[in-house]
Short mmCIF file of C-alpha atoms in Angstrom, two decimals:
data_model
loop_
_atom_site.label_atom_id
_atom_site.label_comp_id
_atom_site.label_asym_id
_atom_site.label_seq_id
_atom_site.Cartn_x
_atom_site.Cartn_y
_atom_site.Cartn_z
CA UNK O 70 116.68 76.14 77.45
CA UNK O 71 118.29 74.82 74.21
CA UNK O 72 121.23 74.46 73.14
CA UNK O 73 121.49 73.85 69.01
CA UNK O 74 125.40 72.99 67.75
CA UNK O 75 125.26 74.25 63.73
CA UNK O 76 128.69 71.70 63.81
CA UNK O 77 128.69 72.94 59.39
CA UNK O 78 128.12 76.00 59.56
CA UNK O 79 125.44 75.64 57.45
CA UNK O 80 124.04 79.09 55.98
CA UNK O 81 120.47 77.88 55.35
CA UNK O 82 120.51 77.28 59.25
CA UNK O 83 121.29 81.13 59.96
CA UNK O 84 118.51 82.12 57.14
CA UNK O 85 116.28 79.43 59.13
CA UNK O 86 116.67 81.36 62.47
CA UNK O 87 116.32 84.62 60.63
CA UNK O 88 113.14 84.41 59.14
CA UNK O 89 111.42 81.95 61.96
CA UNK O 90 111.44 85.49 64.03
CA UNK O 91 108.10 87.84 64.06
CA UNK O 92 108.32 90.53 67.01
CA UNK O 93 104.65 90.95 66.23
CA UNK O 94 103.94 87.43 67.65
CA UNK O 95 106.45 87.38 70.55
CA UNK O 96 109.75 85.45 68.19
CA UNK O 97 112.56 87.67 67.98
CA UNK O 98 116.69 86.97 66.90
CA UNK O 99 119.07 88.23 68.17
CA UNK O 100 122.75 88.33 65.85
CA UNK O 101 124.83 89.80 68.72
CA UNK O 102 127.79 92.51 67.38
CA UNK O 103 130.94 90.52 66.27
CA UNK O 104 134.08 91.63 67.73
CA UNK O 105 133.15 93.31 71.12
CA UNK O 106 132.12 91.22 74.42
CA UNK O 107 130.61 93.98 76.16
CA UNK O 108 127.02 92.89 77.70
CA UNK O 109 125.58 96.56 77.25
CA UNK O 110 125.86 95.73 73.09
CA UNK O 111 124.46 92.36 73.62
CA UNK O 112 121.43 94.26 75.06
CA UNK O 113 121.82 96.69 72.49
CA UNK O 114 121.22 93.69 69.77
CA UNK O 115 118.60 92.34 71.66
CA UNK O 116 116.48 95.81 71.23
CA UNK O 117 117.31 96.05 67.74
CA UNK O 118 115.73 92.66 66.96
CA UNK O 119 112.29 93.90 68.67
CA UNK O 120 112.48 96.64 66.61
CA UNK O 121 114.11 99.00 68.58
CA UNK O 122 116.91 100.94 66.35
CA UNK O 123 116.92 104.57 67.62
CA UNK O 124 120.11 104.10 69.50
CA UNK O 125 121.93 103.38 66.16
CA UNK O 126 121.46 106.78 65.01
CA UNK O 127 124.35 109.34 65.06
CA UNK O 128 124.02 111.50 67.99
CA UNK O 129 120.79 109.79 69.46
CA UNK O 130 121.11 109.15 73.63
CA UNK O 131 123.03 106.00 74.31
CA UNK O 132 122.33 103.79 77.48
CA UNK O 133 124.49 102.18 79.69
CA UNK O 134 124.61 98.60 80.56
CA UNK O 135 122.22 98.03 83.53
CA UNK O 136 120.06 100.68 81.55
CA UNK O 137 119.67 98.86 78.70
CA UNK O 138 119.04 95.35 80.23
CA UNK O 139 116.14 97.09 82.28
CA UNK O 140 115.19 98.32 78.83
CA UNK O 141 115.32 95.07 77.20
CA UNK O 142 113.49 93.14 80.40
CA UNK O 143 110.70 95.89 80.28
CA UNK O 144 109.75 95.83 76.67
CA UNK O 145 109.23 92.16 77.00
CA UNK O 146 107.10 92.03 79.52
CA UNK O 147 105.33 94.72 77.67
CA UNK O 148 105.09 93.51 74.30
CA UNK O 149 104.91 90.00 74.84
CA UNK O 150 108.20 88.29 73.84
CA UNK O 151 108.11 84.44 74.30
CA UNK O 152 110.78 83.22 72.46
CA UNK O 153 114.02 84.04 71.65
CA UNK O 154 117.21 82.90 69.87
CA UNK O 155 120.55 84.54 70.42
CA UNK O 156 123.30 83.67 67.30
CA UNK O 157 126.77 83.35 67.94
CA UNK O 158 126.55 81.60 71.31
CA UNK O 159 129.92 80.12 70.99
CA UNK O 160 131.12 83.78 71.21
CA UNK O 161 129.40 84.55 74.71
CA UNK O 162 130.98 85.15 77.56
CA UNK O 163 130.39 84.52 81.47
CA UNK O 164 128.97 87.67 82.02
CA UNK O 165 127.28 87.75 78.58
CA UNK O 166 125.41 84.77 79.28
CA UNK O 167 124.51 86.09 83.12
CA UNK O 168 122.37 88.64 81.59
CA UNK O 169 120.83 86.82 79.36
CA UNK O 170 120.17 84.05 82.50
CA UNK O 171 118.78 87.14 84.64
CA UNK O 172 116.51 88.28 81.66
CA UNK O 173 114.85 84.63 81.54
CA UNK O 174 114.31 84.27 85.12
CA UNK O 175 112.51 87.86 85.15
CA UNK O 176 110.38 87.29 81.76
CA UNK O 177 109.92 83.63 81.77
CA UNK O 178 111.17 83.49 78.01
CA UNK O 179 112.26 80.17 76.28
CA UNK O 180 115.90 81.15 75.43
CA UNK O 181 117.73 78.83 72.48
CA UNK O 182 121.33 79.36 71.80
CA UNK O 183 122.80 78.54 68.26
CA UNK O 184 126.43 78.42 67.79
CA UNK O 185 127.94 78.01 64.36
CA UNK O 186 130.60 75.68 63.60
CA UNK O 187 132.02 75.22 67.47
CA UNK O 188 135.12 72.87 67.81
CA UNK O 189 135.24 70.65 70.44
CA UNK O 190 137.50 72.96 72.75
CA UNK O 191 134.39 75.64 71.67
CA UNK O 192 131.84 73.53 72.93
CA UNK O 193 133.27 72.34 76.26
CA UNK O 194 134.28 75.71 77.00
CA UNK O 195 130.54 76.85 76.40
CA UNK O 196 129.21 74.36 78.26
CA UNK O 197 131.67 75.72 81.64
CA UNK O 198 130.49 78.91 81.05
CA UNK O 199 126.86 77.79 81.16
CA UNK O 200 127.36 76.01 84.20
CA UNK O 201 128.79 79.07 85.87
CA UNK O 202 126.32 81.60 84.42
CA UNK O 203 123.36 78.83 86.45
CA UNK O 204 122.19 77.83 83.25
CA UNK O 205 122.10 74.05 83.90
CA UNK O 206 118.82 72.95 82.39
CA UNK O 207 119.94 72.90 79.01
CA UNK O 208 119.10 70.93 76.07
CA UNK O 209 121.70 69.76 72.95
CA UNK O 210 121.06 69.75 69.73
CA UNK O 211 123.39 68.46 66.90
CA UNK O 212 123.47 68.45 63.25
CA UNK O 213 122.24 70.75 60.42
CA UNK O 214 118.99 68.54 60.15
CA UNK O 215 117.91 68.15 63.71
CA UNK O 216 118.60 71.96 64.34
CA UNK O 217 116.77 73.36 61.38
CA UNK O 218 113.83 71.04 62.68
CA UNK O 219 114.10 72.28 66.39
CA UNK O 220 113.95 75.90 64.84
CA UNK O 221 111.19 75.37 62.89
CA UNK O 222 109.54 76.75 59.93
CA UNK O 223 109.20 80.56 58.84
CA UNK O 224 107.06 83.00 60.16
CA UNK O 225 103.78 83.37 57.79
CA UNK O 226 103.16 86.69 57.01
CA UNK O 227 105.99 88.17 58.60
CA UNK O 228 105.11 92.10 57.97
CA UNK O 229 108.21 94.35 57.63
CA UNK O 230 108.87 98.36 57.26
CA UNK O 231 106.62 100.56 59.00
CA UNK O 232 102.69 100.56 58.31
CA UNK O 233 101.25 102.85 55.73
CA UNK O 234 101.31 106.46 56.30
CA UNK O 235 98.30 108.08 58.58
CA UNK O 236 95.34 109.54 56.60
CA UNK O 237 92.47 111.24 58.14
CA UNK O 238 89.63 113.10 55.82
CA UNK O 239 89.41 116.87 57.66
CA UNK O 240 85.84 118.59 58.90
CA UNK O 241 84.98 121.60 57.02
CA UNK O 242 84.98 124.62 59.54
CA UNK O 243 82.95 124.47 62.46
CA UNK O 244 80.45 127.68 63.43
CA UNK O 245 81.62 129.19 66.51
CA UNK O 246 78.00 128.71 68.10
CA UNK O 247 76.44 127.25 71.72
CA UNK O 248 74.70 123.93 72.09
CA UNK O 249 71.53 124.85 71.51
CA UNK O 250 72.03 126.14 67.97
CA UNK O 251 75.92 124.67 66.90
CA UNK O 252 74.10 121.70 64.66
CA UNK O 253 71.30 123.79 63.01
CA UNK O 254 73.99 126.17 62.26
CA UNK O 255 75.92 123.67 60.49
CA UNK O 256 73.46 121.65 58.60
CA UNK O 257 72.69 125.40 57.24
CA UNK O 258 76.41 126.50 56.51
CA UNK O 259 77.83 123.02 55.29
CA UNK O 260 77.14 120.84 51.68
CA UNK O 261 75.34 117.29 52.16
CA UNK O 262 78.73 115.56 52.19
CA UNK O 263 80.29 117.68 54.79
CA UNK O 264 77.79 117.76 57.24
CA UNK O 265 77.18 114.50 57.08
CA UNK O 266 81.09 113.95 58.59
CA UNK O 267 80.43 116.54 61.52
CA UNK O 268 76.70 115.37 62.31
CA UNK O 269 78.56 111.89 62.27
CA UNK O 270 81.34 113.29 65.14
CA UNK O 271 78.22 115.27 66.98
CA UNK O 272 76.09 111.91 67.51
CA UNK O 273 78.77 109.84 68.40
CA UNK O 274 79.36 112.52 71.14
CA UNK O 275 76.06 112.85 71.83
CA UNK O 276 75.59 108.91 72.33
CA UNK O 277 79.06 108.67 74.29
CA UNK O 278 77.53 111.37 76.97
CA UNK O 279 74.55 109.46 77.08
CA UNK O 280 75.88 106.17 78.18
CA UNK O 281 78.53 107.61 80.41
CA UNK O 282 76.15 109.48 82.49
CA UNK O 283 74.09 106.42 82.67
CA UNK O 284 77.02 103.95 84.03
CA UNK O 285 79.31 106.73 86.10
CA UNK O 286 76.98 109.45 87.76
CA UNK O 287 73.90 109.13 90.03
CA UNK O 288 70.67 110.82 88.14
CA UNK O 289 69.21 112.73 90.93
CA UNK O 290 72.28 114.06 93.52
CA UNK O 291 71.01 114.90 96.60
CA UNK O 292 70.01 118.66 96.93
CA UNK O 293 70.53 120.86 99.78
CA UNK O 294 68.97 120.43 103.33
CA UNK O 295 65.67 119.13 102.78
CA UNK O 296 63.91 122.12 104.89
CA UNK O 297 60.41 123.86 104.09
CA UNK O 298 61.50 126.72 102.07
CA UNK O 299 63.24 124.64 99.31
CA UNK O 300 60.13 122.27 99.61
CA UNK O 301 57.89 125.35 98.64
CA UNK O 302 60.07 126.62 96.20
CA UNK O 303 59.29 125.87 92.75
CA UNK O 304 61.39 123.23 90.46
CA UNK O 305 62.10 126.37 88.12
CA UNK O 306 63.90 127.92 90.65
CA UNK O 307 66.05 125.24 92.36
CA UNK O 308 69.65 126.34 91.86
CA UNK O 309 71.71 124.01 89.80
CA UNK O 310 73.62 121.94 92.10
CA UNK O 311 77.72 121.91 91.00
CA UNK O 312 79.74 118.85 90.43
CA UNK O 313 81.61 117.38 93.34
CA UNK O 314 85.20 116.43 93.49
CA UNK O 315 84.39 112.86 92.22
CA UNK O 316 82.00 113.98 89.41
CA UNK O 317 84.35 116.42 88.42
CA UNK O 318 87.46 114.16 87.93
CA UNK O 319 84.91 111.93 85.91
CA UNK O 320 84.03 114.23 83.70
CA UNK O 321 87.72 115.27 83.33
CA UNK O 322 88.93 111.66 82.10
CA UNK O 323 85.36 111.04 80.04
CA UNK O 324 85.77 114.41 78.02
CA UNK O 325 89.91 113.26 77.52
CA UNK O 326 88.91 109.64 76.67
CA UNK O 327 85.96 111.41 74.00
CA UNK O 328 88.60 113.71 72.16
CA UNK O 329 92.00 111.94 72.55
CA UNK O 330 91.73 110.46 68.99
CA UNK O 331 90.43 113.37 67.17
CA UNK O 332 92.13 114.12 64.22
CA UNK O 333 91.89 117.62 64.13
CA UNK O 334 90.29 120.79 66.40
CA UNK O 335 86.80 120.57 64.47
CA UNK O 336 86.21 116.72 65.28
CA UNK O 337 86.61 117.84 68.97
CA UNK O 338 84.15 120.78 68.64
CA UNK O 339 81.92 118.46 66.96
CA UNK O 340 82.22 115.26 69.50
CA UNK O 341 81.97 118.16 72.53
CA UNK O 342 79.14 119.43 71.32
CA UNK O 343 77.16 116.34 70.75
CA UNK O 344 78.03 115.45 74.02
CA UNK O 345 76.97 119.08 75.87
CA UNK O 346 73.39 117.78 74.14
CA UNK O 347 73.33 114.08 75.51
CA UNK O 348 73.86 115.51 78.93
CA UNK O 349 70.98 117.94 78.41
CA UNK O 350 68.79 115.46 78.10
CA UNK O 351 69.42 114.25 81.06
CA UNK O 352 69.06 117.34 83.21
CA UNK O 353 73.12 117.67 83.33
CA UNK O 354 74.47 121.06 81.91
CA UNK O 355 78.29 120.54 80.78
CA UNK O 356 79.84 124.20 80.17
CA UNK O 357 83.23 124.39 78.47
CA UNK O 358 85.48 127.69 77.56
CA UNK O 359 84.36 129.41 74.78
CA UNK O 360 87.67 130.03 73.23
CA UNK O 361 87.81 125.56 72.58
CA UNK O 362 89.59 126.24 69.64
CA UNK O 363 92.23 128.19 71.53
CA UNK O 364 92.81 126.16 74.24
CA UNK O 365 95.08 123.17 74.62
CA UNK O 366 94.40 119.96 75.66
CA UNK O 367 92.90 116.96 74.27
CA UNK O 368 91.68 116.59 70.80
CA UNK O 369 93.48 120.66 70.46
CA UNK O 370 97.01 120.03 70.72
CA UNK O 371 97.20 116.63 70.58
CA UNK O 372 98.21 113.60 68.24
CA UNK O 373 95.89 110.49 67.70
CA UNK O 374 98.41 107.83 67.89
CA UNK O 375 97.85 105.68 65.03
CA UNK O 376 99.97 102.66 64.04
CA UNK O 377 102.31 104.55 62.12
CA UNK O 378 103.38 107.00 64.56
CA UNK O 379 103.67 104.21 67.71
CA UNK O 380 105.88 102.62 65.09
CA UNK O 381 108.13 105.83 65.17
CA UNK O 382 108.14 106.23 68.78
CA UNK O 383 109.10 102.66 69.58
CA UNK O 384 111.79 102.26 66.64
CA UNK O 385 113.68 105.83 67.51
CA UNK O 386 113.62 105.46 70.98
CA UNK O 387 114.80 102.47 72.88
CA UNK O 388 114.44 103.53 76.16
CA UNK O 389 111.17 102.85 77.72
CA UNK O 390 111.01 105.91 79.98
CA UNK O 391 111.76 108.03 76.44
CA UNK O 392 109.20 106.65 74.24
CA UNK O 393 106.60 106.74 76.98
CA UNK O 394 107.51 110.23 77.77
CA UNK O 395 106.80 111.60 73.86
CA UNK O 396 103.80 109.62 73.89
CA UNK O 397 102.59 111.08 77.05
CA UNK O 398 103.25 114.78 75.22
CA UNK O 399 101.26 113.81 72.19
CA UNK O 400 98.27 112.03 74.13
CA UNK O 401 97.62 114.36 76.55
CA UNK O 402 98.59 118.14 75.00
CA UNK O 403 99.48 119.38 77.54
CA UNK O 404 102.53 121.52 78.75
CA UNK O 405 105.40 119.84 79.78
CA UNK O 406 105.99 121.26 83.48
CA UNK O 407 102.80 119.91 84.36
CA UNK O 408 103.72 116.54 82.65
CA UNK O 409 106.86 116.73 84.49
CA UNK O 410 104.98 116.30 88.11
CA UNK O 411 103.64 112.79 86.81
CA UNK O 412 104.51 110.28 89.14
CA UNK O 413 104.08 106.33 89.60
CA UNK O 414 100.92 106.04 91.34
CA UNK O 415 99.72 109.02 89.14
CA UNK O 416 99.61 106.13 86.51
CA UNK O 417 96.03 104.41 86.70
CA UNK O 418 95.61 100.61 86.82
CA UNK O 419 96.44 99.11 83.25
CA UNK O 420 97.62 102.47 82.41
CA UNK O 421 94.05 103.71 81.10
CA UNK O 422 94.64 107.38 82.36
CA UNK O 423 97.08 109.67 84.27
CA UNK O 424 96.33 111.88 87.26
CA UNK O 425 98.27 114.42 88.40
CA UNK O 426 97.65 116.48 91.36
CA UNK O 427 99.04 119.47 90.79
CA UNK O 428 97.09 121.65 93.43
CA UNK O 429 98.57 119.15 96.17
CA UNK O 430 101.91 119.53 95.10
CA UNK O 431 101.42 123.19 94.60
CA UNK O 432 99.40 123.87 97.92
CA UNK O 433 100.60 121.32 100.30
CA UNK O 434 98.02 121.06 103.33
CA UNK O 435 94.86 122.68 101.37
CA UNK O 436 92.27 120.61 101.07
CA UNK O 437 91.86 118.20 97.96
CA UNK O 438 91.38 119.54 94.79
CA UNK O 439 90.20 117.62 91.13
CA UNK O 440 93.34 116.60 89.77
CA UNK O 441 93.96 116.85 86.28
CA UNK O 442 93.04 113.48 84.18
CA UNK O 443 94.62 112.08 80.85
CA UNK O 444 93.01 109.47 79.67
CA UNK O 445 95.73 107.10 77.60
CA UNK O 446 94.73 105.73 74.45
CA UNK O 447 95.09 101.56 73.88
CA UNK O 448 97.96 101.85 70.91
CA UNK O 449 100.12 104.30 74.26
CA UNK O 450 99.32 101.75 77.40
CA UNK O 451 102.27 99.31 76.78
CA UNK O 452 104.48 102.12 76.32
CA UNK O 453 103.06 103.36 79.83
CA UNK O 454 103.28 100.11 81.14
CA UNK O 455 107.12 99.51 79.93
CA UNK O 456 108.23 102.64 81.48
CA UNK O 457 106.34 101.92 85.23
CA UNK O 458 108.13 98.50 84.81
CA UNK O 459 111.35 100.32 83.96
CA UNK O 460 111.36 103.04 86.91
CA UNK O 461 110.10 100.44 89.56
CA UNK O 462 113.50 98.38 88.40
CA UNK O 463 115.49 101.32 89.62
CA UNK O 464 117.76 100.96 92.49
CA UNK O 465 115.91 102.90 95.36
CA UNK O 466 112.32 103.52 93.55
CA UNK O 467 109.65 105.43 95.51
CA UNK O 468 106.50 105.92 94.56
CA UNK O 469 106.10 109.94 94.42
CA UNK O 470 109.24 109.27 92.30
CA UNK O 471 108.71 111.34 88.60
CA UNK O 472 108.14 109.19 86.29
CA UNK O 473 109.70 111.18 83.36
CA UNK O 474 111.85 112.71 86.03
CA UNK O 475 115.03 112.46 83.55
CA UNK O 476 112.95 113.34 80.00
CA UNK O 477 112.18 116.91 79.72
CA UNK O 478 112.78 118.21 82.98
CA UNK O 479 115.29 120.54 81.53
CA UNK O 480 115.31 122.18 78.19
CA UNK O 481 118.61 119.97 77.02
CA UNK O 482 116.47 116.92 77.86
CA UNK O 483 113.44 118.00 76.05
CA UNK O 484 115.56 118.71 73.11
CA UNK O 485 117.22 115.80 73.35
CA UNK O 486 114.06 113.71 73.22
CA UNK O 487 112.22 115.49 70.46
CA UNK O 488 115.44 115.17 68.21
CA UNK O 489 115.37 111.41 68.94
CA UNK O 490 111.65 111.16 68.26
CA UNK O 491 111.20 113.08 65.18
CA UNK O 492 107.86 113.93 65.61
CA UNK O 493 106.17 117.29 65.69
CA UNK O 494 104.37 118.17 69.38
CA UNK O 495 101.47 120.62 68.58
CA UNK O 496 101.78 120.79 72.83
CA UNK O 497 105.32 122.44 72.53
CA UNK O 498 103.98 125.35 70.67
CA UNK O 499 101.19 126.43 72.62
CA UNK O 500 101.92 129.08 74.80
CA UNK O 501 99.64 127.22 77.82
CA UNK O 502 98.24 130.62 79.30
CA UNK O 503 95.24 128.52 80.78
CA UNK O 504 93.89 125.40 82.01
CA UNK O 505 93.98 122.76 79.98
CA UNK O 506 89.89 123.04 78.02
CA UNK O 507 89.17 120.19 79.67
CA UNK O 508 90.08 121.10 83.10
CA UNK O 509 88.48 124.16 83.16
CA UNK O 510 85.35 122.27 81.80
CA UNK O 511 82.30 122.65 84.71
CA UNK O 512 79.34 120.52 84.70
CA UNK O 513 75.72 120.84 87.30
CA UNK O 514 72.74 119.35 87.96
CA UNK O 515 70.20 120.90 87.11
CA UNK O 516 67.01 119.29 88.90
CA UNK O 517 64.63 120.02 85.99
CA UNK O 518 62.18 116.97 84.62
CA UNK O 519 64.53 115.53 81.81
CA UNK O 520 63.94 116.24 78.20
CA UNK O 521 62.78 113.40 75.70
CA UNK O 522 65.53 112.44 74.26
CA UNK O 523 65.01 109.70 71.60
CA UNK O 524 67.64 107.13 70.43
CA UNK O 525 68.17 108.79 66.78
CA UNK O 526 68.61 112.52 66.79
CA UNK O 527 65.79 114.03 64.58
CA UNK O 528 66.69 114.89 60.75
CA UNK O 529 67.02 118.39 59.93
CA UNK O 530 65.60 118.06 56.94
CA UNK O 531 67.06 118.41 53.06
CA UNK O 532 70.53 119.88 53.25
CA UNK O 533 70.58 122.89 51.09
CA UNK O 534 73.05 123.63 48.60
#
């Protein structure tokens, strides 16, 4: 750790440690409050230097002290925070400087401490509160020169305000139409332009199914008992053999994972559609509601989660457990009371996907049912990951604990949260009547010789006007 003694009080030294900081590589720092010594504000100032403002608004959800230092440790394990300098460290006190002790033994940070214009009686004092705060292995610095050098130069390219505002061309309207006939229909019904942007969302559904199949499921699933009356029977009139419980949580995640980024309803229609033909043509018939547009779910009611609107989520909402919890609603689509069962091991590994057994929890003792799969898209995961970190930090953790236990598990809470957010939910005004689309999506096999299927869908011809 280092210690760096500003003994002039030099301003360029202050502007030096401002603008050497870039959250976005891991540099952040910290100006703690002037005029309070309470270590729930120091935490406080360490979350608004990553970025982390929402608790500064009038009437957003404040956090108490061991709270916010769970906060604070959690979003830097998350995001990566390496370095730090805290201002003002003449100003610190005992328990202050505790925290900020605990918070490098967790994270492994390299903590500096500037203090501007100490007096002697500053710095001896400082240096008996290190010593009782365990913060022995400390390194001085003195004089304007040799600290601006040990800070070091500016951060290139520092980006600040949020990124540029989300802009997604729409699909034209989408026929209403099967399989078999959805991309005839639309090369008919649709200009060159447009169907060029939905034949575009059908193959890269089409290819998606293809090389899923290939890499999850087994081709040929075994089929029935093996006796002489299914030998005799003909191939045409083998019954299609039904997903299992494994296939069908597979095909649960890979149909969330396809659609969680659409922008709209028709890029989902478009992306299932392609994909209902690249499992054709491998003897595997996926069937899904007919009412798609209707349902919720992903790709329906959901919200791709683009740079701009992580950037919301992370700066209005300070708690991990918060901002994971509106992500979760805006990822996933679906309603909240099922959201609400999520639990820590219902978190996969790296926090690709969420699985929630619902049926178990419903129906304890009946036999295993799919469960209901989220996949989580890339831009979510550390949010995921911060709020794990955050709940396995609470005193007496389990894991069937809820993981957003304390979010929207009342109608104050929810309310609460989507204030604090400021973002619209398309989940929240769905009235849920059914499944999830994707849940009640069924897939078969259906032990007939595959169909070619070649590597570039055939052209349709010249688009008509």
């Amino acid at each position: 750790m280092r210690l760096l003694l500003d003994t002039d009080d030099d301003r360029a030294v202050h502007r030096a440690a401002c603008r050497w900081a870039d959250a976005a590589r891991g540099k952040i720092t910290a100006d703690p409050t002037p005029h309070t010594t309470s270590p729930a504000y120091l935490a406080l100032d360490v979350l608004r230097a990553m970025g982390r403002l929402g608790f500064s608004r009038e009437g957003a959800e404040r956090m108490s002290t061991d709270p916010a230092w769970r906060a604070v440790t959690c979003w830097s394990l998350a995001t990566g925070v390496r370095e730090v300098i805290v201002l003002r460290a003449h100003r610190l006190t005992v328990e202050r400087l505790r925290r900020l002790a605990a918070w490098r033994a967790e994270t492994g940070i390299r903590l500096t401490l500037l203090a501007h214009a100490p007096q002697p009686s500053d710095i001896r004092r400082l240096t008996e509160q290190l010593t009782a705060a365990h913060l022995t292995d400390v390194a001085c610095v003195t004089g304007t020169a040799a600290v601006l050098a040990e800070i070091g130069p500016a951060a290139p390219g520092c980006r600040t305000g949020p990124p540029p505002p989300d802009h997604a061309r729409p699909l034209p309207a989408v026929p209403r139409a099967s399989v078999a006939a959805f991309r005839a229909q639309c090369w008919r019904r649709q200009n060159g332009a447009d169907f060029a942007r939905t034949d575009a969302q059908y193959r890269a559904g089409y290819a998606a199914a293809r090389t899923w199949l290939a890499r999850t499921l087994p081709l040929k699933p075994p089929t029935g008992s093996g006796g002489a009356e299914e030998a005799d029977r003909p191939a045409e009139f083998t019954e299609p053999t039904a997903f299992g419980l494994r296939e069908t949580e597979a095909l649960r995640l890979f149909l969330s994972r396809l659609t969680v980024s659409s922008p709209s309803p028709q890029h989902t229609v478009a992306r299932v559609r392609g994909a209902q033909a690249g499992l054709l043509t491998w003897a595997v018939l996926l069937n899904v509601p007919d009412d798609l547009n209707r349902r919720a779910g992903p790709g329906i009611t959901t919200v791709p989660l683009t740079p701009r609107t992580v950037h919301t989520i992370t700066t209005r909402l300070p708690s991990p457990l918060r901002a994971a919890a509106i992500a979760a609603l805006l990822c996933t689509g679906t309603a909240t009371p099922l959201l609400a069962m999520t639990q820590i091991t219902s978190v996969g590994e790296a926090a690709t996907h969420i699985a929630i057994d619902r049926d178990g929890r419903i129906n304890i003792g009946a036999p295993p049912a799919p469960r209901h799969l989220y996949a989580i898209p890339p831009r979510a995961r550390p949010l995921l990951a911060a709020a794990l970190e955050f709940r396995r930090r609470t005193p007496r953790p389990a894991p069937a604990h809820g993981l957003f236990a304390n979010c929207f598990g009342t109608t104050p809470r929810l309310q609460a949260l989507i204030a604090d957010a400021g973002l619209s939910v398309p989940a929240l005004d769905h009235p849920h009547t059914d499944d999830d689309w994707h849940t009640a999506a069924r897939g078969w096999y259906l032990h007939t010789p595959a169909l070619l299927a070649p590597h570039v869908l055939p052209r349709l011809g010249p688009v008509r006007p």
